[in-house]
Amino acid sequence: MPFRLTRAADRGLKDIGWLQSHFSLSFGPYANPERAGFGLLRVFNDDFVQPGNGFGLHAHANMEIISVMLAGRMNHKDSLGYSEEVGPDSVQIMSAGSGLRHEEHNIGEDQVNFLQIWIEPKLQNVTPRYQRRSFPREKRRNQLTTIVSNEEGTAHCWINQNARLSLGFYDAGQHLEYRLNPVNKCVFVFVMEGQLTVNEQAVAARESIGLWETDLVAIKVEAASHFVLIEAPINH
């Protein structure tokens, strides 16, 4: 079973004072041909935004853009007319489709930390769409919770791609198995807090592992952990 492990210290870094971004995959100023995406997962950034700062109005098209809020509060405003406040344990997705513009700023007194995840869409130039859902930690302890899926529903966000994102919040000593059809699929696991063993590989906080050519991801929780698991196609 092939895999690709990225240690926290080996990630790319952009630090411009108000924004600190750690890149698990190539993005912006970080160009690493060995990490130019992982299947159709194109971007995985661990972003920190200082109070009073943020991203001004800018455009996107034909990309599924997911934000997983870990700490702090940000606003979201877009050309679709949405004006939202996004806090801890919230997940939002923009299907940029034929094009939209948005802006986001830290509106709290504390540092914001969120995961910025981009996945290539299944269909191009669809009507742009925005969704937000909340997934409180206390309601998902010791269970793998779907936060984004290609199956529409009210319990999670919907993505224009044959992909699934799940959050895990587990106590030490727990074991879980994630099964999938390995045909044209890969799995990416990123640990926000704690320590995991993933298919016999140690993965610590702010580290990730990408796996393919397997139908089983076996996870042992070595220390209380919070992590995200992404199942995505390898090719269109």
PDB file of C-alpha atoms in Angstrom, residues 2-227:
ATOM      1  CA  PRO A   2       1.680   3.258  -1.110  1.00  0.00           C
ATOM      2  CA  PHE A   3       1.474   6.321   1.127  1.00  0.00           C
ATOM      3  CA  ARG A   4       2.862   9.839   1.428  1.00  0.00           C
ATOM      4  CA  LEU A   5       3.643  11.221   4.884  1.00  0.00           C
ATOM      5  CA  THR A   6       4.156  14.945   5.512  1.00  0.00           C
ATOM      6  CA  ARG A   7       5.664  16.025   8.816  1.00  0.00           C
ATOM      7  CA  ALA A   8       4.605  19.347  10.323  1.00  0.00           C
ATOM      8  CA  ALA A   9       8.063  20.887   9.865  1.00  0.00           C
ATOM      9  CA  ASP A  10       8.173  19.855   6.193  1.00  0.00           C
ATOM     10  CA  ARG A  11       5.134  21.891   5.165  1.00  0.00           C
ATOM     11  CA  GLY A  12       5.448  25.087   3.168  1.00  0.00           C
ATOM     12  CA  LEU A  13       5.046  28.386   5.018  1.00  0.00           C
ATOM     13  CA  LYS A  14       3.790  31.865   4.191  1.00  0.00           C
ATOM     14  CA  ASP A  15       4.080  34.350   7.050  1.00  0.00           C
ATOM     15  CA  ILE A  16       3.113  37.967   6.315  1.00  0.00           C
ATOM     16  CA  GLY A  17       2.325  39.010   9.873  1.00  0.00           C
ATOM     17  CA  TRP A  18      -1.465  39.080   9.876  1.00  0.00           C
ATOM     18  CA  LEU A  19      -1.629  35.735   8.013  1.00  0.00           C
ATOM     19  CA  GLN A  20       0.365  32.588   8.631  1.00  0.00           C
ATOM     20  CA  SER A  21      -0.362  29.712   6.244  1.00  0.00           C
ATOM     21  CA  HIS A  22       1.104  26.231   6.448  1.00  0.00           C
ATOM     22  CA  PHE A  23       0.862  24.339   3.144  1.00  0.00           C
ATOM     23  CA  SER A  24       0.560  20.552   3.067  1.00  0.00           C
ATOM     24  CA  LEU A  25       0.211  20.793  -0.740  1.00  0.00           C
ATOM     25  CA  SER A  26       1.684  23.251  -3.243  1.00  0.00           C
ATOM     26  CA  PHE A  27      -0.092  26.604  -3.136  1.00  0.00           C
ATOM     27  CA  GLY A  28       0.823  30.215  -3.873  1.00  0.00           C
ATOM     28  CA  PRO A  29       4.493  30.824  -3.025  1.00  0.00           C
ATOM     29  CA  TYR A  30       5.032  27.171  -2.075  1.00  0.00           C
ATOM     30  CA  ALA A  31       5.792  25.198  -5.219  1.00  0.00           C
ATOM     31  CA  ASN A  32       6.814  21.612  -4.487  1.00  0.00           C
ATOM     32  CA  PRO A  33       6.413  19.260  -7.488  1.00  0.00           C
ATOM     33  CA  GLU A  34       6.274  16.279  -5.119  1.00  0.00           C
ATOM     34  CA  ARG A  35       3.209  17.808  -3.406  1.00  0.00           C
ATOM     35  CA  ALA A  36       1.358  19.304  -6.361  1.00  0.00           C
ATOM     36  CA  GLY A  37      -2.006  18.154  -5.092  1.00  0.00           C
ATOM     37  CA  PHE A  38      -3.136  14.723  -3.985  1.00  0.00           C
ATOM     38  CA  GLY A  39      -5.581  13.284  -6.475  1.00  0.00           C
ATOM     39  CA  LEU A  40      -8.309  15.879  -7.003  1.00  0.00           C
ATOM     40  CA  LEU A  41      -7.511  17.383  -3.587  1.00  0.00           C
ATOM     41  CA  ARG A  42      -5.627  20.452  -4.810  1.00  0.00           C
ATOM     42  CA  VAL A  43      -5.144  22.638  -1.727  1.00  0.00           C
ATOM     43  CA  PHE A  44      -4.822  21.935   1.993  1.00  0.00           C
ATOM     44  CA  ASN A  45      -3.824  24.998   4.035  1.00  0.00           C
ATOM     45  CA  ASP A  46      -3.647  25.369   7.821  1.00  0.00           C
ATOM     46  CA  ASP A  47      -4.336  29.118   8.161  1.00  0.00           C
ATOM     47  CA  PHE A  48      -3.996  31.512  11.094  1.00  0.00           C
ATOM     48  CA  VAL A  49      -5.482  35.022  10.808  1.00  0.00           C
ATOM     49  CA  GLN A  50      -4.854  37.798  13.320  1.00  0.00           C
ATOM     50  CA  PRO A  51      -7.732  39.914  14.735  1.00  0.00           C
ATOM     51  CA  GLY A  52      -8.932  42.742  12.514  1.00  0.00           C
ATOM     52  CA  ASN A  53      -7.478  41.202   9.373  1.00  0.00           C
ATOM     53  CA  GLY A  54      -8.673  38.968   6.572  1.00  0.00           C
ATOM     54  CA  PHE A  55      -9.129  38.317   2.892  1.00  0.00           C
ATOM     55  CA  GLY A  56     -10.583  41.136   0.781  1.00  0.00           C
ATOM     56  CA  LEU A  57     -13.097  40.640  -2.007  1.00  0.00           C
ATOM     57  CA  HIS A  58     -11.743  38.186  -4.586  1.00  0.00           C
ATOM     58  CA  ALA A  59     -13.064  35.782  -7.211  1.00  0.00           C
ATOM     59  CA  HIS A  60     -13.165  31.993  -7.666  1.00  0.00           C
ATOM     60  CA  ALA A  61     -14.496  29.700 -10.380  1.00  0.00           C
ATOM     61  CA  ASN A  62     -14.817  25.938 -10.870  1.00  0.00           C
ATOM     62  CA  MET A  63     -13.491  24.822  -7.502  1.00  0.00           C
ATOM     63  CA  GLU A  64     -15.081  23.292  -4.398  1.00  0.00           C
ATOM     64  CA  ILE A  65     -13.716  25.403  -1.509  1.00  0.00           C
ATOM     65  CA  ILE A  66     -14.218  24.119   2.028  1.00  0.00           C
ATOM     66  CA  SER A  67     -13.359  25.868   5.300  1.00  0.00           C
ATOM     67  CA  VAL A  68     -13.209  23.956   8.585  1.00  0.00           C
ATOM     68  CA  MET A  69     -13.155  26.413  11.497  1.00  0.00           C
ATOM     69  CA  LEU A  70     -11.000  25.330  14.428  1.00  0.00           C
ATOM     70  CA  ALA A  71     -10.778  28.535  16.506  1.00  0.00           C
ATOM     71  CA  GLY A  72     -11.967  32.134  16.435  1.00  0.00           C
ATOM     72  CA  ARG A  73     -14.717  33.858  14.457  1.00  0.00           C
ATOM     73  CA  MET A  74     -14.762  35.026  10.852  1.00  0.00           C
ATOM     74  CA  ASN A  75     -17.394  36.636   8.676  1.00  0.00           C
ATOM     75  CA  HIS A  76     -18.305  35.424   5.194  1.00  0.00           C
ATOM     76  CA  LYS A  77     -19.784  37.748   2.567  1.00  0.00           C
ATOM     77  CA  ASP A  78     -20.258  36.806  -1.066  1.00  0.00           C
ATOM     78  CA  SER A  79     -21.776  37.901  -4.357  1.00  0.00           C
ATOM     79  CA  LEU A  80     -24.629  35.415  -3.823  1.00  0.00           C
ATOM     80  CA  GLY A  81     -25.913  37.649  -1.018  1.00  0.00           C
ATOM     81  CA  TYR A  82     -24.776  35.583   1.962  1.00  0.00           C
ATOM     82  CA  SER A  83     -23.513  37.379   5.068  1.00  0.00           C
ATOM     83  CA  GLU A  84     -22.595  34.814   7.717  1.00  0.00           C
ATOM     84  CA  GLU A  85     -20.623  34.505  10.941  1.00  0.00           C
ATOM     85  CA  VAL A  86     -18.515  31.350  11.028  1.00  0.00           C
ATOM     86  CA  GLY A  87     -17.325  30.146  14.421  1.00  0.00           C
ATOM     87  CA  PRO A  88     -15.550  27.107  15.907  1.00  0.00           C
ATOM     88  CA  ASP A  89     -16.779  23.692  14.747  1.00  0.00           C
ATOM     89  CA  SER A  90     -18.461  25.268  11.707  1.00  0.00           C
ATOM     90  CA  VAL A  91     -17.882  24.019   8.170  1.00  0.00           C
ATOM     91  CA  GLN A  92     -18.662  25.999   5.032  1.00  0.00           C
ATOM     92  CA  ILE A  93     -18.426  25.132   1.346  1.00  0.00           C
ATOM     93  CA  MET A  94     -18.527  27.253  -1.788  1.00  0.00           C
ATOM     94  CA  SER A  95     -19.190  25.531  -5.087  1.00  0.00           C
ATOM     95  CA  ALA A  96     -17.644  28.352  -7.085  1.00  0.00           C
ATOM     96  CA  GLY A  97     -18.909  26.963 -10.402  1.00  0.00           C
ATOM     97  CA  SER A  98     -19.331  29.627 -13.085  1.00  0.00           C
ATOM     98  CA  GLY A  99     -17.918  32.243 -10.715  1.00  0.00           C
ATOM     99  CA  LEU A 100     -18.466  34.131  -7.481  1.00  0.00           C
ATOM    100  CA  ARG A 101     -16.682  36.659  -5.278  1.00  0.00           C
ATOM    101  CA  HIS A 102     -16.312  36.586  -1.501  1.00  0.00           C
ATOM    102  CA  GLU A 103     -14.471  38.124   1.437  1.00  0.00           C
ATOM    103  CA  GLU A 104     -13.673  36.884   4.946  1.00  0.00           C
ATOM    104  CA  HIS A 105     -12.210  38.651   7.966  1.00  0.00           C
ATOM    105  CA  ASN A 106     -11.399  37.849  11.574  1.00  0.00           C
ATOM    106  CA  ILE A 107     -14.190  39.634  13.462  1.00  0.00           C
ATOM    107  CA  GLY A 108     -13.221  38.445  16.944  1.00  0.00           C
ATOM    108  CA  GLU A 109     -10.598  39.372  19.509  1.00  0.00           C
ATOM    109  CA  ASP A 110      -8.678  36.098  19.183  1.00  0.00           C
ATOM    110  CA  GLN A 111      -6.617  34.517  16.445  1.00  0.00           C
ATOM    111  CA  VAL A 112      -8.602  32.549  13.857  1.00  0.00           C
ATOM    112  CA  ASN A 113      -7.425  29.087  12.809  1.00  0.00           C
ATOM    113  CA  PHE A 114      -9.122  27.288   9.959  1.00  0.00           C
ATOM    114  CA  LEU A 115      -8.382  24.637   7.349  1.00  0.00           C
ATOM    115  CA  GLN A 116      -8.720  25.773   3.744  1.00  0.00           C
ATOM    116  CA  ILE A 117      -9.419  22.818   1.444  1.00  0.00           C
ATOM    117  CA  TRP A 118      -9.892  22.930  -2.343  1.00  0.00           C
ATOM    118  CA  ILE A 119     -11.180  19.985  -4.380  1.00  0.00           C
ATOM    119  CA  GLU A 120     -11.640  19.982  -8.147  1.00  0.00           C
ATOM    120  CA  PRO A 121     -15.333  19.744  -9.123  1.00  0.00           C
ATOM    121  CA  LYS A 122     -17.060  16.944 -10.995  1.00  0.00           C
ATOM    122  CA  LEU A 123     -19.093  19.298 -13.212  1.00  0.00           C
ATOM    123  CA  GLN A 124     -17.805  22.596 -14.595  1.00  0.00           C
ATOM    124  CA  ASN A 125     -19.595  25.954 -14.669  1.00  0.00           C
ATOM    125  CA  VAL A 126     -22.473  24.951 -12.395  1.00  0.00           C
ATOM    126  CA  THR A 127     -24.560  27.617 -10.668  1.00  0.00           C
ATOM    127  CA  PRO A 128     -22.496  28.884  -7.700  1.00  0.00           C
ATOM    128  CA  ARG A 129     -23.687  27.755  -4.268  1.00  0.00           C
ATOM    129  CA  TYR A 130     -22.849  28.303  -0.573  1.00  0.00           C
ATOM    130  CA  GLN A 131     -23.612  26.163   2.497  1.00  0.00           C
ATOM    131  CA  ARG A 132     -22.702  26.245   6.183  1.00  0.00           C
ATOM    132  CA  ARG A 133     -23.233  23.614   8.881  1.00  0.00           C
ATOM    133  CA  SER A 134     -22.186  23.288  12.550  1.00  0.00           C
ATOM    134  CA  PHE A 135     -20.640  20.144  14.078  1.00  0.00           C
ATOM    135  CA  PRO A 136     -20.166  20.673  17.860  1.00  0.00           C
ATOM    136  CA  ARG A 137     -17.420  18.509  19.322  1.00  0.00           C
ATOM    137  CA  GLU A 138     -19.516  17.258  22.218  1.00  0.00           C
ATOM    138  CA  LYS A 139     -21.988  15.699  19.763  1.00  0.00           C
ATOM    139  CA  ARG A 140     -19.370  13.739  17.810  1.00  0.00           C
ATOM    140  CA  ARG A 141     -17.077  12.293  20.466  1.00  0.00           C
ATOM    141  CA  ASN A 142     -15.608   8.901  19.521  1.00  0.00           C
ATOM    142  CA  GLN A 143     -17.369   8.779  16.170  1.00  0.00           C
ATOM    143  CA  LEU A 144     -16.383   9.669  12.634  1.00  0.00           C
ATOM    144  CA  THR A 145     -18.765  12.404  11.492  1.00  0.00           C
ATOM    145  CA  THR A 146     -19.443  13.186   7.830  1.00  0.00           C
ATOM    146  CA  ILE A 147     -19.192  16.942   7.280  1.00  0.00           C
ATOM    147  CA  VAL A 148     -19.178  17.058   3.452  1.00  0.00           C
ATOM    148  CA  SER A 149     -20.582  14.482   1.043  1.00  0.00           C
ATOM    149  CA  ASN A 150     -21.684  14.071  -2.571  1.00  0.00           C
ATOM    150  CA  GLU A 151     -25.001  12.845  -1.142  1.00  0.00           C
ATOM    151  CA  GLU A 152     -27.333  15.746  -0.483  1.00  0.00           C
ATOM    152  CA  GLY A 153     -28.852  16.052   2.987  1.00  0.00           C
ATOM    153  CA  THR A 154     -29.490  18.366   5.910  1.00  0.00           C
ATOM    154  CA  ALA A 155     -26.882  16.858   8.251  1.00  0.00           C
ATOM    155  CA  HIS A 156     -23.824  17.816   6.202  1.00  0.00           C
ATOM    156  CA  CYS A 157     -22.646  20.028   3.346  1.00  0.00           C
ATOM    157  CA  TRP A 158     -22.973  18.904  -0.269  1.00  0.00           C
ATOM    158  CA  ILE A 159     -20.047  18.817  -2.715  1.00  0.00           C
ATOM    159  CA  ASN A 160     -20.006  18.762  -6.511  1.00  0.00           C
ATOM    160  CA  GLN A 161     -17.613  15.818  -6.582  1.00  0.00           C
ATOM    161  CA  ASN A 162     -17.519  12.137  -5.643  1.00  0.00           C
ATOM    162  CA  ALA A 163     -15.776  12.985  -2.369  1.00  0.00           C
ATOM    163  CA  ARG A 164     -16.398  12.794   1.365  1.00  0.00           C
ATOM    164  CA  LEU A 165     -14.911  14.701   4.308  1.00  0.00           C
ATOM    165  CA  SER A 166     -15.194  13.456   7.886  1.00  0.00           C
ATOM    166  CA  LEU A 167     -14.124  14.782  11.285  1.00  0.00           C
ATOM    167  CA  GLY A 168     -12.880  12.555  14.082  1.00  0.00           C
ATOM    168  CA  PHE A 169     -12.742  13.584  17.752  1.00  0.00           C
ATOM    169  CA  TYR A 170     -11.549  10.563  19.738  1.00  0.00           C
ATOM    170  CA  ASP A 171     -10.260   9.624  23.161  1.00  0.00           C
ATOM    171  CA  ALA A 172      -6.946   7.805  23.509  1.00  0.00           C
ATOM    172  CA  GLY A 173      -7.102   4.055  23.005  1.00  0.00           C
ATOM    173  CA  GLN A 174      -9.928   4.101  20.456  1.00  0.00           C
ATOM    174  CA  HIS A 175      -9.705   2.164  17.181  1.00  0.00           C
ATOM    175  CA  LEU A 176     -11.628   2.741  13.984  1.00  0.00           C
ATOM    176  CA  GLU A 177     -11.690   1.406  10.437  1.00  0.00           C
ATOM    177  CA  TYR A 178     -12.605   3.452   7.365  1.00  0.00           C
ATOM    178  CA  ARG A 179     -13.536   1.357   4.342  1.00  0.00           C
ATOM    179  CA  LEU A 180     -13.808   2.539   0.757  1.00  0.00           C
ATOM    180  CA  ASN A 181     -13.807   1.322  -2.822  1.00  0.00           C
ATOM    181  CA  PRO A 182     -10.136   1.737  -3.803  1.00  0.00           C
ATOM    182  CA  VAL A 183     -10.896   2.164  -7.526  1.00  0.00           C
ATOM    183  CA  ASN A 184      -9.755   5.703  -8.429  1.00  0.00           C
ATOM    184  CA  LYS A 185      -9.879   6.793  -4.776  1.00  0.00           C
ATOM    185  CA  CYS A 186      -7.314   8.130  -2.315  1.00  0.00           C
ATOM    186  CA  VAL A 187      -7.541   9.114   1.358  1.00  0.00           C
ATOM    187  CA  PHE A 188      -5.850  12.065   3.077  1.00  0.00           C
ATOM    188  CA  VAL A 189      -5.722  12.302   6.897  1.00  0.00           C
ATOM    189  CA  PHE A 190      -4.600  15.460   8.727  1.00  0.00           C
ATOM    190  CA  VAL A 191      -4.239  15.587  12.523  1.00  0.00           C
ATOM    191  CA  MET A 192      -5.102  18.901  14.181  1.00  0.00           C
ATOM    192  CA  GLU A 193      -4.538  17.649  17.746  1.00  0.00           C
ATOM    193  CA  GLY A 194      -3.135  14.480  19.253  1.00  0.00           C
ATOM    194  CA  GLN A 195      -1.386  11.423  17.814  1.00  0.00           C
ATOM    195  CA  LEU A 196      -2.632   8.657  15.504  1.00  0.00           C
ATOM    196  CA  THR A 197      -1.292   5.498  13.983  1.00  0.00           C
ATOM    197  CA  VAL A 198      -2.727   5.256  10.454  1.00  0.00           C
ATOM    198  CA  ASN A 199      -2.149   1.941   8.669  1.00  0.00           C
ATOM    199  CA  GLU A 200       0.862   1.398  10.963  1.00  0.00           C
ATOM    200  CA  GLN A 201       2.320   4.888  10.324  1.00  0.00           C
ATOM    201  CA  ALA A 202       2.693   7.379  13.191  1.00  0.00           C
ATOM    202  CA  VAL A 203       1.015  10.733  12.465  1.00  0.00           C
ATOM    203  CA  ALA A 204       1.354  13.535  15.027  1.00  0.00           C
ATOM    204  CA  ALA A 205      -0.314  16.935  15.392  1.00  0.00           C
ATOM    205  CA  ARG A 206      -0.209  19.099  12.240  1.00  0.00           C
ATOM    206  CA  GLU A 207       1.020  16.130  10.184  1.00  0.00           C
ATOM    207  CA  SER A 208      -0.744  14.329   7.333  1.00  0.00           C
ATOM    208  CA  ILE A 209      -0.704  11.039   5.493  1.00  0.00           C
ATOM    209  CA  GLY A 210      -2.049  10.311   2.023  1.00  0.00           C
ATOM    210  CA  LEU A 211      -2.904   6.714   1.086  1.00  0.00           C
ATOM    211  CA  TRP A 212      -4.039   4.982  -2.096  1.00  0.00           C
ATOM    212  CA  GLU A 213      -4.468   1.481  -3.533  1.00  0.00           C
ATOM    213  CA  THR A 214      -6.181   0.343  -0.334  1.00  0.00           C
ATOM    214  CA  ASP A 215      -9.768  -0.364   0.689  1.00  0.00           C
ATOM    215  CA  LEU A 216      -9.113   0.037   4.416  1.00  0.00           C
ATOM    216  CA  VAL A 217      -7.735   2.838   6.569  1.00  0.00           C
ATOM    217  CA  ALA A 218      -7.085   1.504  10.085  1.00  0.00           C
ATOM    218  CA  ILE A 219      -6.676   4.197  12.730  1.00  0.00           C
ATOM    219  CA  LYS A 220      -5.466   3.761  16.297  1.00  0.00           C
ATOM    220  CA  VAL A 221      -5.786   6.794  18.575  1.00  0.00           C
ATOM    221  CA  GLU A 222      -2.548   7.020  20.564  1.00  0.00           C
ATOM    222  CA  ALA A 223      -3.497  10.284  22.319  1.00  0.00           C
ATOM    223  CA  ALA A 224      -6.776  12.196  22.403  1.00  0.00           C
ATOM    224  CA  SER A 225      -7.092  13.456  18.834  1.00  0.00           C
ATOM    225  CA  HIS A 226      -8.989  15.734  16.492  1.00  0.00           C
ATOM    226  CA  PHE A 227      -8.477  14.987  12.801  1.00  0.00           C
TER     227      PHE A 227
END
